XYZ file of C-alpha atoms in Angstrom:
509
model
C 0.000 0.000 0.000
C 2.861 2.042 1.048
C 4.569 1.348 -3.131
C 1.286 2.454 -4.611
C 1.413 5.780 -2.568
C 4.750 7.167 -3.507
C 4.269 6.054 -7.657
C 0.983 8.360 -7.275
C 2.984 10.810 -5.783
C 6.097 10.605 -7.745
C 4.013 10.477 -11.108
C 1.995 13.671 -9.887
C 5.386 15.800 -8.825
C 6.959 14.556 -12.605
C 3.096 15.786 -14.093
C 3.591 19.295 -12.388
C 7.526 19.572 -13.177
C 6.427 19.048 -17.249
C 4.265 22.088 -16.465
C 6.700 24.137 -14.910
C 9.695 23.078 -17.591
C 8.611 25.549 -19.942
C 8.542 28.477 -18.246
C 12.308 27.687 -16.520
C 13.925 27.378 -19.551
C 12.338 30.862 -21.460
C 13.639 34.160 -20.670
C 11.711 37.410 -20.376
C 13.421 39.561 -22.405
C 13.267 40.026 -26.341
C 13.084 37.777 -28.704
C 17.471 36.979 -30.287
C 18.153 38.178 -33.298
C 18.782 35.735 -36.644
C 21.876 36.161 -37.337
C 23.228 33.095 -38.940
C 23.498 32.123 -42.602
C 21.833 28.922 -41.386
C 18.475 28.139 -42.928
C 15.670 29.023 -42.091
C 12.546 27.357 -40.912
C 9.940 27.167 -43.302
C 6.190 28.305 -41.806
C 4.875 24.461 -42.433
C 7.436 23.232 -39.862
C 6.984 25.927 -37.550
C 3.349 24.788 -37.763
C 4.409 21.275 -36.987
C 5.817 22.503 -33.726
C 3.255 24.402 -32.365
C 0.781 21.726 -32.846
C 3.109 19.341 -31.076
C 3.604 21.645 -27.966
C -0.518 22.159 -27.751
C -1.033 18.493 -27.530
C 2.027 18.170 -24.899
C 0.238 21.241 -22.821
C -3.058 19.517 -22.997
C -2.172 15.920 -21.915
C 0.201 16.817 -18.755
C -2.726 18.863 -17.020
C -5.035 15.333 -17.887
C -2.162 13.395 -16.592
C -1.967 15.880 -13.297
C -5.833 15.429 -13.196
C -5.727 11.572 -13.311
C -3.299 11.287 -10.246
C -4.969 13.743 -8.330
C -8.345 11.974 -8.430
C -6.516 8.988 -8.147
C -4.715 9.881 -4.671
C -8.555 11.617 -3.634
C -10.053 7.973 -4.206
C -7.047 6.145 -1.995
C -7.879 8.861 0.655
C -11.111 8.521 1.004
C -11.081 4.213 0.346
C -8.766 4.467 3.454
C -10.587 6.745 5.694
C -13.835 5.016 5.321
C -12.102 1.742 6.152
C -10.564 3.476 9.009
C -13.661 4.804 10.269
C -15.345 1.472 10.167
C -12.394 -0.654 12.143
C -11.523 2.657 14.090
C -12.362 5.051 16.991
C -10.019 7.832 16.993
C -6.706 8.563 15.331
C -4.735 7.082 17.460
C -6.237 3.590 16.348
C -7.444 1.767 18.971
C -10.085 -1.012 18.063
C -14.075 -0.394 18.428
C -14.817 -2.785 20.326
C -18.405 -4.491 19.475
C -21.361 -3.623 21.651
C -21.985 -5.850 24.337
C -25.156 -7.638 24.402
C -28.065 -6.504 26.345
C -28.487 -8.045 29.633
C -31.985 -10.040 28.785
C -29.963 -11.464 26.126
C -26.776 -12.698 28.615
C -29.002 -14.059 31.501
C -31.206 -16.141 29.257
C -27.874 -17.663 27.712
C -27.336 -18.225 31.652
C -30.637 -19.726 32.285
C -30.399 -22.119 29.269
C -26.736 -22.833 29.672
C -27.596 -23.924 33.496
C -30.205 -26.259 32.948
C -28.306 -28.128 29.611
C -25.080 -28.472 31.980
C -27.581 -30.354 35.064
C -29.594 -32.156 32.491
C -26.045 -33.740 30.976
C -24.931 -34.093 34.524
C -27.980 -35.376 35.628
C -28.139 -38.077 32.596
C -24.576 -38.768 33.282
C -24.821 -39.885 36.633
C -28.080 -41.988 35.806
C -26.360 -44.174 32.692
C -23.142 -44.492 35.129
C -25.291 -46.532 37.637
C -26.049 -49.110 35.186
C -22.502 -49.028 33.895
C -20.897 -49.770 37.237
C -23.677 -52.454 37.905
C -22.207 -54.517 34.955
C -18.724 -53.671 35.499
C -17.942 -52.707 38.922
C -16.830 -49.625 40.610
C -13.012 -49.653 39.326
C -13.906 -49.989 35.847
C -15.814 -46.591 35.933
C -13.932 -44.735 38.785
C -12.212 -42.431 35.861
C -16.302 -41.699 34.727
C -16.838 -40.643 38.149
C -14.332 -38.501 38.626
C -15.314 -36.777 35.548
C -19.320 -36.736 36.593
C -17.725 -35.078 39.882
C -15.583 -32.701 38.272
C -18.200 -31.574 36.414
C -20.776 -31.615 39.535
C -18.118 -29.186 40.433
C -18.477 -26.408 38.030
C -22.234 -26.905 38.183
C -22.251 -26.234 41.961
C -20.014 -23.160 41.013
C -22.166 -21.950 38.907
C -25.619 -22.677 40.272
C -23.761 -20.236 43.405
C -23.425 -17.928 40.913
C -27.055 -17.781 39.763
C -28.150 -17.580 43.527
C -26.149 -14.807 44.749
C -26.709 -13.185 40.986
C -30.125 -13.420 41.797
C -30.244 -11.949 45.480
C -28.514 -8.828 43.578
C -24.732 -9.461 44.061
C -23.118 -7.944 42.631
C -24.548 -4.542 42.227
C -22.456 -3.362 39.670
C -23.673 -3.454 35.671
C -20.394 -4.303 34.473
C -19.737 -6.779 37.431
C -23.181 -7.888 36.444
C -22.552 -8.761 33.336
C -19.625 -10.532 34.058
C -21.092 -13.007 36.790
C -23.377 -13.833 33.973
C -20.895 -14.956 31.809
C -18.655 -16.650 34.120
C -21.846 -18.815 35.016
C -22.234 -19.565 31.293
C -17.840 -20.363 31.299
C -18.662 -22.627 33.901
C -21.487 -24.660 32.832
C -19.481 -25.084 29.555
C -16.511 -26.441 31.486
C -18.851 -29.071 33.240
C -20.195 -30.458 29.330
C -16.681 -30.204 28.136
C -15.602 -32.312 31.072
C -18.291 -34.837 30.034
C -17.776 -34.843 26.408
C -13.949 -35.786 26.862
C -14.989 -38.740 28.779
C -17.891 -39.681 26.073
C -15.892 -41.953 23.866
C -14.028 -43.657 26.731
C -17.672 -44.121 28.241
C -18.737 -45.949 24.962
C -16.215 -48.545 24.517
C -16.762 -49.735 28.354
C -20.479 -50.068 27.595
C -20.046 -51.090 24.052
C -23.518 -50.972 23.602
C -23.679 -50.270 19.606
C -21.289 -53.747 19.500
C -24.357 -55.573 20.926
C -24.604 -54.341 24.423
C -23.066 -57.920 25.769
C -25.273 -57.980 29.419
C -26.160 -54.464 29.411
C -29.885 -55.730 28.559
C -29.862 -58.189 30.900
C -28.949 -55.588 33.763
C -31.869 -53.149 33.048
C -33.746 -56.131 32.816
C -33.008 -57.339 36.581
C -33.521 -53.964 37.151
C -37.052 -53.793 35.774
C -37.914 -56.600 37.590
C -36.516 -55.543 41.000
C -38.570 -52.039 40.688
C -41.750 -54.098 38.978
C -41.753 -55.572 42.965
C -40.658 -52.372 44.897
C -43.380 -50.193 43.192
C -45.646 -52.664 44.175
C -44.696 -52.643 47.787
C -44.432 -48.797 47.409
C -48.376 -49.088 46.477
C -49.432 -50.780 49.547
C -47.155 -48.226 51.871
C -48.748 -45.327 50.709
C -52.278 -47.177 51.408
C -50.897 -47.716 54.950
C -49.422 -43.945 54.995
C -53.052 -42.105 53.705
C -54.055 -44.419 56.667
C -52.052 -43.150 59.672
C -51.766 -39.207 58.032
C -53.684 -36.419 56.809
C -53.162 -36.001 52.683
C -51.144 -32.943 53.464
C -48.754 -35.762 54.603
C -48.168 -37.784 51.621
C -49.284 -34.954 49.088
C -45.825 -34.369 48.083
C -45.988 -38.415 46.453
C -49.548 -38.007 45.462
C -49.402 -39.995 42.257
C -45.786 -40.927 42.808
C -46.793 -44.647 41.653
C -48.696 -44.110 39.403
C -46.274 -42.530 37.364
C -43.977 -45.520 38.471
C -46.254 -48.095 36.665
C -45.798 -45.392 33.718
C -42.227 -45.606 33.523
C -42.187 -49.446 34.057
C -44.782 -50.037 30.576
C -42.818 -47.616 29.277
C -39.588 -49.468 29.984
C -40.853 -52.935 29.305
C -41.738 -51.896 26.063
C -38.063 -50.395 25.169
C -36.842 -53.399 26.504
C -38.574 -55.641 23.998
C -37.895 -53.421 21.059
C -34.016 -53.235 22.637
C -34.352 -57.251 21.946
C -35.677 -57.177 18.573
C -33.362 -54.763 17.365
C -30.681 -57.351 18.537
C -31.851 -59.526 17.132
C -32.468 -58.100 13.769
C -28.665 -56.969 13.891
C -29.688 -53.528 14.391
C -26.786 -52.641 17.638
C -27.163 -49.152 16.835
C -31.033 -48.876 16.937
C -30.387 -51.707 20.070
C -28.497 -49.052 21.864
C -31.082 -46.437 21.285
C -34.012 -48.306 22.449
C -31.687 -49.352 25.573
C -30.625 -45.691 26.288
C -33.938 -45.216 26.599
C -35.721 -48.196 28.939
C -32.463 -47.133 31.239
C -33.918 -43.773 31.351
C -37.478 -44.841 32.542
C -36.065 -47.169 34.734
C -34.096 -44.434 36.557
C -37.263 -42.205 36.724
C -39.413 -45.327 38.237
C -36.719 -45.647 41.010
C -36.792 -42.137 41.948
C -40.615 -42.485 41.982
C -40.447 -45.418 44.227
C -37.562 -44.185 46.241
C -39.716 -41.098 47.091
C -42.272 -42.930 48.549
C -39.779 -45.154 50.690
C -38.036 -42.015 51.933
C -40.968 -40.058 52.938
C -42.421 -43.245 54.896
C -39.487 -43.041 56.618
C -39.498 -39.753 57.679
C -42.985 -39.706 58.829
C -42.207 -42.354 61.176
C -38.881 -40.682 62.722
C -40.657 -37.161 62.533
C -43.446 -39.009 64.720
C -41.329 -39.972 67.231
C -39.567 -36.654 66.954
C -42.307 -34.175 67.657
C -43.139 -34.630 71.343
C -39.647 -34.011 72.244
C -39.400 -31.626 70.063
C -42.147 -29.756 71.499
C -40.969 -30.264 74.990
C -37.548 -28.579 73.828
C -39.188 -25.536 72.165
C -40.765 -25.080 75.025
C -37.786 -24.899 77.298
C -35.951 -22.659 75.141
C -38.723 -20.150 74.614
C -38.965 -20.050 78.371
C -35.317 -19.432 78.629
C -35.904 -16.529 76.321
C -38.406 -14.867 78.437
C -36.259 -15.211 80.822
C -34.195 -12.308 78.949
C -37.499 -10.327 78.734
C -36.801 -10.715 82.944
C -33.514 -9.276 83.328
C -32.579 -13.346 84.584
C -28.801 -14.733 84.790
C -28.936 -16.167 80.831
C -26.715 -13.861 78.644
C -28.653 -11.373 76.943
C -30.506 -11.630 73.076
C -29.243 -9.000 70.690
C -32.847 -8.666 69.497
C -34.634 -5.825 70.675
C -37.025 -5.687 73.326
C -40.079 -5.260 72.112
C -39.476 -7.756 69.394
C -38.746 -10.334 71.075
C -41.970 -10.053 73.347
C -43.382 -10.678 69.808
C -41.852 -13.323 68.871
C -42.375 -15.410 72.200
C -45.538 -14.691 71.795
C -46.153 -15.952 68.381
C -43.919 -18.928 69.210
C -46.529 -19.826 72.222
C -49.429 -19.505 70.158
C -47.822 -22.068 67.468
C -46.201 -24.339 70.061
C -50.138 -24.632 71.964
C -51.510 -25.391 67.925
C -48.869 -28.061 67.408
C -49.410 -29.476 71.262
C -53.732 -29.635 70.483
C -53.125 -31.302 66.659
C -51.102 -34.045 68.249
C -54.105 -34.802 70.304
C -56.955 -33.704 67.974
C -56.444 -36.877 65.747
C -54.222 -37.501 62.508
C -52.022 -34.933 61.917
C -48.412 -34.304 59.575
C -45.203 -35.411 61.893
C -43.301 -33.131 58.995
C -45.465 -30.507 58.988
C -45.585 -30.047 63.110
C -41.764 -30.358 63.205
C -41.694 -27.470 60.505
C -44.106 -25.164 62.655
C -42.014 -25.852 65.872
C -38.814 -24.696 64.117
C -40.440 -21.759 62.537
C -41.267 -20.626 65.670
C -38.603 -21.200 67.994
C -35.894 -20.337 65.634
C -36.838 -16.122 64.917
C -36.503 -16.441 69.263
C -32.961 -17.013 68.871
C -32.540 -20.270 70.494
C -32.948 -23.580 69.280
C -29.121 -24.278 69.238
C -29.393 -27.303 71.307
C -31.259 -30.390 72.544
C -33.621 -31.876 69.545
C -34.515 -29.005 67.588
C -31.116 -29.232 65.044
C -32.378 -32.604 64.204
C -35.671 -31.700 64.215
C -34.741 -28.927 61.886
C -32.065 -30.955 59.580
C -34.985 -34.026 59.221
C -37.404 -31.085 58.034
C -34.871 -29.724 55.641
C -33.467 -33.221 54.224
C -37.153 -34.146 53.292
C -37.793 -30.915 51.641
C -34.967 -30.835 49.491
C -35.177 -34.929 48.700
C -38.805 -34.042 47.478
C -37.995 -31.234 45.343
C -35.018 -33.143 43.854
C -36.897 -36.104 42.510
C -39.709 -33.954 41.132
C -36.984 -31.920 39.315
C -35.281 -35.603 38.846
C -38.655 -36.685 36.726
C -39.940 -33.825 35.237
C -36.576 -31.754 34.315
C -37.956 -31.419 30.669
C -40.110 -29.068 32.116
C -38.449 -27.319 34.933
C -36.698 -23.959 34.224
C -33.189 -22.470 35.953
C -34.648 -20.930 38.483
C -36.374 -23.864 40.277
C -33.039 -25.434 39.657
C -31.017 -22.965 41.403
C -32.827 -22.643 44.131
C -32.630 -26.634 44.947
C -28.731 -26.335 44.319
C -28.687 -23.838 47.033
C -30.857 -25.646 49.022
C -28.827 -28.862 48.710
C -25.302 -26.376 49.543
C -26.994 -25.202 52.658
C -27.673 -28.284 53.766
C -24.515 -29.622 53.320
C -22.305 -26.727 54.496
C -20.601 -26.538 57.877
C -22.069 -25.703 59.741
C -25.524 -26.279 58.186
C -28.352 -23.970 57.534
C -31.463 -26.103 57.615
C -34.193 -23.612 58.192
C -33.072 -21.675 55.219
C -32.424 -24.602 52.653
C -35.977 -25.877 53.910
C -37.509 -22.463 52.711
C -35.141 -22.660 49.196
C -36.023 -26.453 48.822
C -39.641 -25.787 49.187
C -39.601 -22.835 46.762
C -38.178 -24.866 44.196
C -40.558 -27.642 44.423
C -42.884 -25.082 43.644
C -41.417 -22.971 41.050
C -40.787 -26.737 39.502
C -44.503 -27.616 39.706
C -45.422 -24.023 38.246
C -43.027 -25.096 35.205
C -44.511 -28.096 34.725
C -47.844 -26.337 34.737
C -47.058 -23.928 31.808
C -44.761 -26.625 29.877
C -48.406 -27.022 27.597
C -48.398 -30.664 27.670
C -51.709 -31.884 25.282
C -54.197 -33.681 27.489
C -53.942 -37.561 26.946
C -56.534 -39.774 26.474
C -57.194 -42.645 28.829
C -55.706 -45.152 26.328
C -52.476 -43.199 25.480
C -52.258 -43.209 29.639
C -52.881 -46.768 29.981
C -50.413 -47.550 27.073
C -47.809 -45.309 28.456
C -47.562 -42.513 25.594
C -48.245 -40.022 27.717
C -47.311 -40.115 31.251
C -48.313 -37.314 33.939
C -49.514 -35.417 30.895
C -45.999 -35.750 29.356
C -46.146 -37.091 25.780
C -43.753 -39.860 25.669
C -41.064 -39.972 22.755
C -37.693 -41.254 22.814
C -37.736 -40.641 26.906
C -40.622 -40.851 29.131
C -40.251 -36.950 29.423
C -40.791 -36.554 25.668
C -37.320 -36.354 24.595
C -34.526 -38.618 23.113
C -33.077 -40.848 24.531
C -29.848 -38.924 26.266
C -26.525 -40.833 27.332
C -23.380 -40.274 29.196
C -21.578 -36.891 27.745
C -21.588 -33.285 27.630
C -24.326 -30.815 25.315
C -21.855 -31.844 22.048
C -22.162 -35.542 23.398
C -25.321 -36.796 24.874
C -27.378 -36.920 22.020
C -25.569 -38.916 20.178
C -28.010 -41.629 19.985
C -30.920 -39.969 18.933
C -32.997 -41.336 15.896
């Protein structure tokens, strides 16, 4: 570019120097005298010349004129092309503008519930892998499921504290939003590397070898536990009020759903065997294993909740007996007695005795006014006591951790089973849950409150997912479970495997 520049300016300086030439090289003064015997020109000649110098005068100024528009085109090519890559003089880059905020957190949203949806799938197909070939075989799969559990944790922290406002900053902002999506990236990409490896220890499109067989043991072990899980929750609408068991209402139902379901995978996993089909095989397996792992949590949530009924009924009298105590000892601040003083103010903590009695006296009548919800009495007593400040001691921390671990075990199946439906936020909100719960020391009474919320924000997905209404026959023949149309999944997806976003789909039709 720099060549082309000096020719156009070389050619234009030799255009004007032609120009000038002339007038260098004649004198002023009067015209010199003849005065050789030499001949002289003839007028045809002189005619010659003149004509010759005309044309000469007329191209140079063309040839001037050519260079000059020449060098204006060049100028302006070059600052339109520096006004487009550009932003002052000096040349610094414009950088592009960022995106608008709506645009960033849904990218979040989305890129936090594909990253727990791979993870989630991950840690499902793993089960049945280690069933078949032990723990060693898959301990490097694990350690890649955990890695990526990891990041996911990371960034589900992220979306929590992003969503209580920190940090306040736009530009900080912006950034915690794309760290979260960096992070949930990390957790496929720590998945998809593992993908391949994953495949040739199954080797399910070279046949599958007793991979069948396993999801078939397992059909039949949760063909016998869903019906035991039937008669429980007989026994449990028995003993407690519906609010009780309402967070399994229809838990086996959906069970039997996900075990036609299976069953019928399982055949077509067969016949695809057996018509040499491995990769259609492996498809139709992918996807029984999938059912099957929704039927256990389904089943599983009906065990664990029986359970915790029955501790949180043996639970609650102490429990009450312990509130009481402490709430005493609180008034006993209200006194001016020997216990060290509350940093709560006065007057609000005559309030919240107060409220604390009236609850503790509601809980003490229910437990003699007839069928009542262990749970739901243990929740009530550490609502109240906690706000007093006490509660530090005795039975209430169990009281409170057996509250919390059943809230967030409810809201993680439901997510577990319905996670086609169920947005970030639900999500997020069970992550936290699940880190308060886990943290030392604990939180219970909060990640009780976050687990609850997300069961609900879940449900509310699941409500405006705009599932068709089956028919009775479509229900009965499994196509449409819960009000979920059934495709290559039981949630209406394809069947997903081990792997990352780039990975897990690999054996869709």
């Amino acid at each position: 570019m720099v060549v082309r520049v000096v020719h156009a300016v070389l050619g234009a300086a030799v255009g004007v120097l032609w120009l000038v030439l002339p007038g260098m090289t004649t004198t002023a003064g009067d015209p010199v005298a003849i005065t050789g015997d030499g001949p002289v020109a003839s007028a045809p000649a002189q005619d010659e010349e003149d004509d010759e110098s005309s044309v000469a005068d007329l191209v140079l100024p063309l040839v001037v004129a050519g260079v000059a528009v020449v060098l204006a085109g060049y100028g302006y090519a070059r600052r339109t092309r520096r006004a487009r890559t550009r932003t002052t003089p000096g040349g610094h880059p414009v950088p592009p503008p960022p995106p608008p905020f709506a645009e960033l957190d849904a990218r979040a949203r989305a890129s936090l519930v594909e990253a727990d949806d791979c993870v989630r799938t991950s840690r499902e197909e793993l089960g049945f892998a280690e069933a078949l070939f032990g723990a060693a075989a898959v301990a490097p799969f694990e350690r890649a499921v955990r890695a990526a559990e990891a990041e996911l944790s990371a960034a589900f922290r992220m979306r929590q504290r992003y969503d209580d406002g920190v940090p306040e900053d736009a530009a900080a902002r912006r950034r915690a939003l794309a760290e979260i999506t960096g992070r949930c990236r990390e957790a496929g990409r720590r998945l998809d590397a593992e993908a391949a490896g994953f495949d040739q220890l199954r080797g399910l499109e070279r046949g599958g070898g007793e991979a069948p067989a396993v999801a078939e043991a397992r059909f039949r072990e949760l063909t016998d536990r869903t019906a035991d899980a039937e008669g429980l929750l007989v026994e449990l609408g028995e003993r407690y009020p519906p609010a009780a068991t309402a967070p399994v209402t229809g838990y086996v139902a959906q069970a039997k759903g996900r075990l036609v379901f299976a069953a019928a995978r399982l055949d077509r996993t067969r016949r695809s065997a057996d018509a040499g089909d491995a990769t259609g095989a492996a498809r139709q397996l992918r996807a029984a294993e999938g059912a099957l792992s929704q039927a256990a949590v389904f089943v599983s949530g009906v065990e664990r909740l029986a359970t915790e009924l029955s501790a949180a009924t043996e639970m609650v009298p102490a429990a009450l007996t312990g509130a009481e105590v402490e709430v005493a000892e609180a008034r006993g601040w209200l006194a001016g007695g020997p216990t060290a003083a509350s940093a709560v103010p006065v007057g609000e903590l005559r309030a919240r005795i107060l409220h604390a009695d009236i609850v503790l006296a509601s809980v003490r009548e229910a437990l003699t006014g007839g069928p009542y919800d262990p749970l739901g009495a243990l929740r009530r007593i550490v609502r109240a006591v906690v706000p007093v400040g006490v509660g530090r001691a005795g039975v209430l921390p169990a009281a409170a951790s057996l509250v919390a671990r059943s809230a967030v075990g409810a809201a993680d199946g439901f997510v577990a089973t319905h996670r086609r439906a169920v947005g970030a936020e639900a999500r997020t909100r069970l992550a936290e849950a699940q880190r308060l719960l886990a943290a030392e020391p604990a939180e219970p009474a909060a990640a009780d409150g976050l687990a609850r919320q997300a069961r609900d924000l879940a449900e509310q997905d699941v409500r405006l997912y705009g599932h068709p209404v089956a028919g009775a026959a479509e229900e009965a023949s499994g196509a449409v479970l819960g009000g979920i149309v059934l495709g290559g999944t039981p949630d209406g997806g394809p069947p997903m495997s081990f792997g990352g976003p780039d990975t897990r789909g690999r054996r869709t039709a």
